[in-house]
Each structure stands twice: as C-alpha cells, then as structure tokens.
Coordinates of C-alpha atoms and ligand atoms in Angstrom, one line a residue:
X2 CA 12.2 52.2 -27.9
X3 CA 14.9 50.9 -25.6
X4 CA 12.5 50.0 -22.7
X5 CA 10.2 48.1 -25.0
X6 CA 13.1 46.1 -26.4
X7 CA 14.2 45.3 -22.8
X8 CA 10.7 44.2 -21.9
X9 CA 10.6 41.9 -24.9
X10 CA 13.9 40.3 -23.9
X11 CA 12.6 39.8 -20.3
X12 CA 9.4 38.2 -21.6
X13 CA 11.3 36.0 -23.9
X14 CA 13.7 35.0 -21.0
X15 CA 10.7 34.1 -18.8
X16 CA 9.2 32.1 -21.6
X17 CA 12.4 30.2 -22.2
X18 CA 12.9 29.4 -18.6
X19 CA 9.4 27.9 -18.5
X20 CA 10.2 25.7 -21.4
X21 CA 13.4 24.5 -19.9
X22 CA 12.6 22.9 -16.5
X23 CA 15.3 21.8 -14.1
X24 CA 17.9 19.9 -16.1
X25 CA 20.0 16.9 -15.1
X26 CA 23.1 15.7 -16.9
X27 CA 24.4 12.3 -17.6
X28 CA 28.0 11.2 -17.9
X29 CA 28.4 12.7 -21.3
X30 CA 27.0 16.0 -20.2
X31 CA 23.7 15.8 -22.2
X32 CA 21.0 17.7 -20.5
X33 CA 17.9 15.8 -19.7
X34 CA 14.8 17.9 -18.9
X35 CA 13.0 16.9 -15.6
X36 CA 10.6 14.1 -16.3
X37 CA 8.5 12.9 -13.4
X38 CA 7.0 9.5 -13.0
X39 CA 5.1 7.5 -10.4
X40 CA 5.6 3.8 -9.8
X41 CA 3.0 2.0 -7.7
X42 CA 4.2 -1.2 -6.2
X43 CA 1.9 -3.9 -4.7
X44 CA 2.7 -7.4 -3.4
X45 CA 0.4 -8.8 -6.1
X46 CA -2.5 -11.2 -6.0
X47 CA -3.6 -14.2 -8.1
X48 CA -7.3 -13.4 -7.3
X49 CA -8.9 -11.6 -10.3
X50 CA -11.0 -9.5 -7.9
X51 CA -7.8 -7.9 -6.7
X52 CA -7.8 -6.0 -10.0
X53 CA -10.8 -4.0 -8.7
X54 CA -8.8 -2.8 -5.7
X55 CA -5.7 -2.0 -7.9
X56 CA -7.8 0.0 -10.4
X57 CA -9.3 1.9 -7.5
X58 CA -5.8 3.0 -6.4
X59 CA -4.8 3.7 -10.0
X60 CA -7.8 6.0 -10.5
X61 CA -7.2 7.9 -7.3
X62 CA -3.5 8.5 -8.0
X63 CA -4.1 9.7 -11.5
X64 CA -6.8 12.1 -10.2
X65 CA -4.4 13.6 -7.6
X66 CA -1.4 13.7 -9.9
X67 CA -2.7 14.6 -13.4
X68 CA 0.1 14.7 -16.0
X69 CA 2.5 12.4 -14.1
X70 CA 2.7 9.0 -15.8
X71 CA 1.8 6.1 -13.5
X72 CA 3.3 2.6 -13.8
X73 CA 2.7 -0.6 -11.8
X74 CA 5.0 -3.3 -10.4
X75 CA 4.7 -6.2 -8.0
X76 CA 7.1 -7.6 -5.4
X77 CA 5.9 -11.2 -5.0
X78 CA 8.0 -13.5 -7.1
X79 CA 5.6 -16.4 -6.4
X80 CA 2.6 -14.4 -7.7
X81 CA 4.6 -13.2 -10.8
X82 CA 5.4 -16.8 -11.6
X83 CA 1.9 -18.1 -11.0
X84 CA 0.4 -15.4 -13.3
X85 CA 3.1 -16.0 -15.9
X86 CA 1.8 -19.7 -16.0
X87 CA -1.6 -18.2 -16.9
X88 CA 0.0 -16.1 -19.6
X89 CA -0.2 -12.8 -17.7
X90 CA 2.9 -10.7 -17.4
X91 CA 3.5 -8.7 -14.3
X92 CA 6.6 -6.5 -14.0
X93 CA 9.0 -6.2 -11.1
X94 CA 10.0 -2.7 -9.8
X95 CA 13.5 -3.3 -11.2
X96 CA 12.1 -4.0 -14.7
X97 CA 9.8 -0.9 -14.7
X98 CA 12.6 1.4 -13.4
X99 CA 14.9 0.1 -16.1
X100 CA 12.2 1.0 -18.7
X101 CA 11.8 4.4 -17.1
X102 CA 15.5 5.0 -17.3
X103 CA 15.4 4.3 -21.1
X104 CA 12.4 6.6 -21.4
X105 CA 14.5 9.4 -19.8
X106 CA 12.5 9.8 -16.7
X107 CA 14.6 11.8 -14.2
X108 CA 12.4 11.7 -11.0
X109 CA 10.4 8.7 -9.9
X110 CA 8.2 8.5 -6.8
X111 CA 7.9 4.8 -5.9
X112 CA 4.8 4.2 -3.7
X113 CA 4.7 1.1 -1.6
X114 CA 1.2 -0.3 -1.4
X115 CA 2.2 -2.7 1.3
X116 CA 0.6 -2.6 4.7
X117 CA 3.6 -2.4 7.1
X118 CA 7.3 -1.5 6.5
X119 CA 8.3 -5.1 6.6
X120 CA 10.5 -7.3 4.4
X121 CA 8.7 -6.4 1.1
X122 CA 9.0 -2.7 1.8
X123 CA 12.7 -2.8 2.9
X124 CA 13.6 -5.0 -0.1
X125 CA 11.9 -2.5 -2.4
X126 CA 13.7 0.5 -0.8
X127 CA 17.1 -1.3 -1.1
X128 CA 16.6 -2.2 -4.8
X129 CA 15.0 1.0 -6.2
X130 CA 17.6 3.3 -4.6
X131 CA 20.2 1.6 -6.7
X132 CA 18.5 3.1 -9.8
X133 CA 19.2 6.7 -8.6
X134 CA 22.4 8.3 -9.6
X135 CA 23.4 5.8 -12.3
X136 CA 25.1 7.1 -15.4
X137 CA 22.3 8.0 -17.8
X138 CA 20.0 7.0 -15.0
X139 CA 17.4 8.5 -12.8
X140 CA 18.3 11.5 -10.8
X141 CA 16.0 10.9 -7.9
X142 CA 14.1 7.9 -6.7
X143 CA 11.9 8.5 -3.6
X144 CA 9.9 5.8 -1.9
X145 CA 6.6 6.6 -0.2
X146 CA 5.8 4.9 3.1
X147 CA 3.4 1.9 3.2
X148 CA 0.0 2.2 4.8
X149 CA 1.3 2.0 8.4
X150 CA 4.6 3.9 9.1
X151 CA 4.2 6.8 11.6
X152 CA 2.2 7.0 14.8
X153 CA -0.1 9.4 12.9
X154 CA -0.7 6.6 10.4
X155 CA -1.5 4.2 13.2
X156 CA -4.3 6.5 14.4
X157 CA -5.6 7.1 10.9
X158 CA -5.5 3.5 9.9
X159 CA -7.4 2.5 13.1
X160 CA -10.0 5.2 12.4
X161 CA -10.4 3.8 8.8
X162 CA -10.8 0.3 10.2
X163 CA -13.6 1.5 12.5
X164 CA -15.4 3.0 9.5
X165 CA -15.4 -0.2 7.4
X166 CA -17.0 -2.4 10.0
X167 CA -20.4 -3.6 8.7
X168 CA -23.2 -1.3 10.1
X169 CA -25.3 -4.2 11.3
X170 CA -22.6 -5.3 13.8
X171 CA -23.7 -4.9 17.4
X172 CA -21.4 -3.7 20.2
X173 CA -21.4 -7.1 21.8
X174 CA -20.2 -8.8 18.5
X175 CA -16.5 -9.0 18.0
X176 CA -14.6 -7.8 15.0
X177 CA -11.5 -9.8 14.2
X178 CA -9.1 -8.4 11.7
X179 CA -6.7 -10.7 10.0
X180 CA -3.3 -9.1 9.3
X181 CA -0.7 -10.9 7.3
X182 CA 2.1 -10.9 10.0
X183 CA 5.8 -11.5 9.5
X184 CA 9.0 -12.6 11.1
X185 CA 10.3 -9.1 10.3
X186 CA 10.6 -6.7 13.3
X187 CA 7.8 -4.6 11.8
X188 CA 5.3 -7.3 13.0
X189 CA 5.0 -5.1 16.1
X190 CA 2.7 -2.8 14.1
X191 CA -0.1 -5.4 14.5
X192 CA 0.1 -5.3 18.3
X193 CA 0.3 -1.5 18.2
X194 CA -2.8 -1.4 16.0
X195 CA -4.7 -3.9 18.3
X196 CA -3.9 -1.7 21.3
X197 CA -5.0 1.5 19.5
X198 CA -8.3 -0.2 18.4
X199 CA -9.0 -1.6 21.8
X200 CA -9.0 2.0 23.1
X201 CA -11.9 2.7 20.8
X202 CA -13.8 -0.6 21.1
X203 CA -13.0 -3.5 23.5
X204 CA -14.5 -6.0 21.1
X205 CA -12.1 -5.3 18.2
X206 CA -9.2 -7.7 17.7
X207 CA -6.2 -7.9 15.4
X208 CA -4.5 -11.2 14.7
X209 CA -2.1 -12.4 12.0
X210 CA -1.6 -15.4 9.8
X211 CA 2.1 -15.6 9.8
X212 CA 3.1 -13.5 12.9
X213 CA 1.9 -12.5 16.3
X214 CA -0.8 -12.3 17.7
X215 CA -2.0 -15.7 16.5
X216 CA -5.6 -17.0 16.2
X217 CA -5.1 -18.9 19.4
X218 CA -4.5 -15.6 21.3
X219 CA -7.7 -14.2 19.7
X220 CA -9.7 -17.3 20.5
X221 CA -8.7 -17.1 24.2
X222 CA -9.6 -13.4 24.3
X223 CA -13.0 -14.0 22.6
X224 CA -13.8 -16.8 25.1
X225 CA -12.8 -14.6 28.0
X226 CA -15.2 -12.0 26.8
X227 CA -18.0 -14.5 26.1
X228 CA -18.3 -13.5 22.5
X229 CA -21.1 -15.2 20.6
X230 CA -20.7 -13.7 17.2
X231 CA -17.6 -12.4 15.3
X232 CA -17.1 -10.5 12.0
X233 CA -14.0 -11.7 10.3
X234 CA -12.3 -9.1 8.2
X235 CA -9.0 -9.1 6.3
X236 CA -6.5 -6.4 7.2
X237 CA -4.7 -6.8 3.9
X238 CA -4.9 -4.7 0.7
X239 CA -6.6 -7.5 -1.1
X240 CA -9.0 -10.2 0.1
X241 CA -6.9 -12.8 -1.6
X242 CA -5.9 -16.4 -0.8
X243 CA -5.4 -15.7 3.0
X244 CA -8.7 -14.1 3.4
X245 CA -10.6 -16.6 1.3
X246 CA -8.9 -19.8 2.7
X247 CA -7.1 -19.1 6.0
X248 CA -9.7 -16.7 7.3
X249 CA -13.1 -17.8 5.8
X250 CA -12.4 -21.2 4.2
X251 CA -14.1 -24.5 5.1
X252 CA -10.8 -26.3 6.3
X253 CA -10.7 -27.1 10.0
X254 CA -7.7 -24.8 10.6
X255 CA -9.3 -21.7 9.1
X256 CA -10.1 -18.9 11.6
X257 CA -13.8 -19.4 10.8
X258 CA -13.7 -23.1 11.7
X259 CA -11.5 -22.6 14.8
X260 CA -13.9 -20.0 16.2
X261 CA -17.1 -21.8 15.2
X262 CA -15.8 -24.8 17.1
X263 CA -16.0 -22.5 20.2
X264 CA -19.6 -21.9 19.4
X265 CA -18.9 -18.4 17.9
X266 CA -21.0 -17.5 14.9
X267 CA -18.7 -16.1 12.2
X268 CA -19.5 -13.6 9.5
X269 CA -16.6 -13.2 7.0
X270 CA -16.3 -10.0 5.1
X271 CA -14.3 -10.5 1.9
X272 CA -13.0 -7.0 1.1
X273 CA -9.4 -5.8 1.2
X274 CA -8.3 -2.4 2.5
X275 CA -7.4 -1.2 -1.0
X276 CA -11.1 -1.4 -1.9
X277 CA -11.9 1.4 0.6
X278 CA -11.2 5.0 -0.1
X279 CA -10.3 5.6 3.5
X280 CA -7.2 3.5 3.1
X281 CA -6.4 4.5 -0.5
X282 CA -6.3 8.2 0.7
X283 CA -3.5 7.3 3.2
X284 CA -1.4 5.7 0.5
X285 CA -2.0 8.7 -1.7
X286 CA -1.0 11.1 1.0
X287 CA 2.3 9.1 1.5
X288 CA 2.9 9.4 -2.3
X289 CA 2.2 13.1 -2.1
X290 CA 5.1 13.5 0.4
X291 CA 7.4 11.6 -2.0
X292 CA 6.4 13.7 -5.0
X293 CA 6.8 16.9 -2.9
X294 CA 10.5 15.9 -2.4
X295 CA 11.2 16.1 -6.2
X296 CA 13.8 18.8 -6.8
Ligands
LIG3 CO1 1.2 -14.8 2.7

C-alpha cells in the first residue's frame, strides 16, 4: 500500500533525525555530532577538607545534568604548584578544554565556582572563550556566573548566609563573615552584601582579608554596637588557609585575636559556602542558564 510505505519512510526519517543531533563541521567539513560537556572551575585549595565541598558540588551537578560528562579544573597557579609538590595533579581550565577538544566535545558549559566576578572569573572568561571557534575545536563555550553576579544573586546569597548562622547565636551576638576581597573593581560586592544583610539583621557584618571593608572597620563597628560575642564565618567556598589562619588562627593579627583583644568572645565556624546546599544551588542554577544556551 502506498500510504503504508509513506508512513514507513516518515517513521524512518524521524528515527534518523533523532540519531543525528545538531552537527558542527570543522575546517575539513567533517561533521561532528553535538557533544555536551560541563567544566567546573574552582580556585582550588591545599586543605584536604576542601575535597568534601568539591565532591558535594560534583554530586549536585551530576544529579541535575545526568548524561553530561563533568570535568574539573582550578585557576590558582600557586595551589596547582603546591599540590604538584605533594604529587597531586590538578588541571587548569586550558588543559581540560584542550582534552575536551581532542575528545570531540562541541559544546562546553564552564561553571565558575568563584564567589564574585573578580580577577579569577574574568581571566577564566578570557581564556576559555579562545577555545570556541577554533578549527577542529569547540563550537560553543559558555561561562556560568560565579556565586554573586546579579542583584537577584545578592538577595539569594544574603538569604543563604542568614540560614547558615549557627542556631545558638543570639540576636545580640554579632556574626562576622570573612570574604576574600580583591583589588579588582568587583570588590564592591562585599559592601553591597553587607548593606543587604544589615537590612535583615543589624549585627551581621561582612569584611575582607584582601579588600574593603577591613577588619579595622568591623572592629570599630562592633565596639560602637557594644558587641560582647561574635561568630566568625568564612564567606569563601572553602574554609581553607584564610579561614583557618587569618580568621581563626592564634597569631596576633588574626581576626579572632584582634577582636578578642577588644574583649569580644569569638566563636569561629570553619565551614565554606560550598559545603552548604543553599549556595551550591545558586551555582547550579547559573550553570543551568549556561547549558540552556547550547544550540
Ligand atoms: Co587569598
């Protein structure tokens, strides 16, 4: 029967088009089927406990994007070198993207696991975009925003920060978050976050190790408010060297020592943001936007 034959052809065509997803061609005209990948990029940490945080993100990403291979890379050259001395090899984003090119990936979503769109983020964007459009290279490379990018993120991050404060903290106790801080213009995010948090709770403070506000600004504010007790919490993905030493360490210039000298009892909390699902969900949502841009 003619109609049956036609139906068979249509079914066959439908089947074939399913088997042949969007193709991309290289300089020699070879067709590459669409192959999606995810590259998660963190600053890196020498602290073994950081692995717990990274594994938590890895699990969440694989759950949300089943079937898309997930790779990892790190942007800190110092950390890569330090771990190499211990015999541990960490890859840079450029190394991983080069591998992915060879493995015929066509579309890669690169998710920045940084906190603000500062130097590490902008350097990442600059480098990974060079991998798109090369001959025999990747067709699309899309970078997902770090934790804090939009005003909406600012509200969401602030809400997440409020939820991770230890339950035993009383309203009159201060909570001092330690951000990394930077000379990059994106340092303003810390002040924006401090302003947003203050609207929810006047005894919450945000300072930075390498930017502004500094611990001296926080100390003055705590004194003004006659604070007797403060919870010290890192606002960094990993409770690494800065949290353990600059925030909670025994040296006289640690935040704990500086505030204790003012008679303020300090309770350090050594947990990075990547250990809390509230923050991981924000990174994952940013990755989702990047993956949704594949075409
Ligand atoms: Co640092």
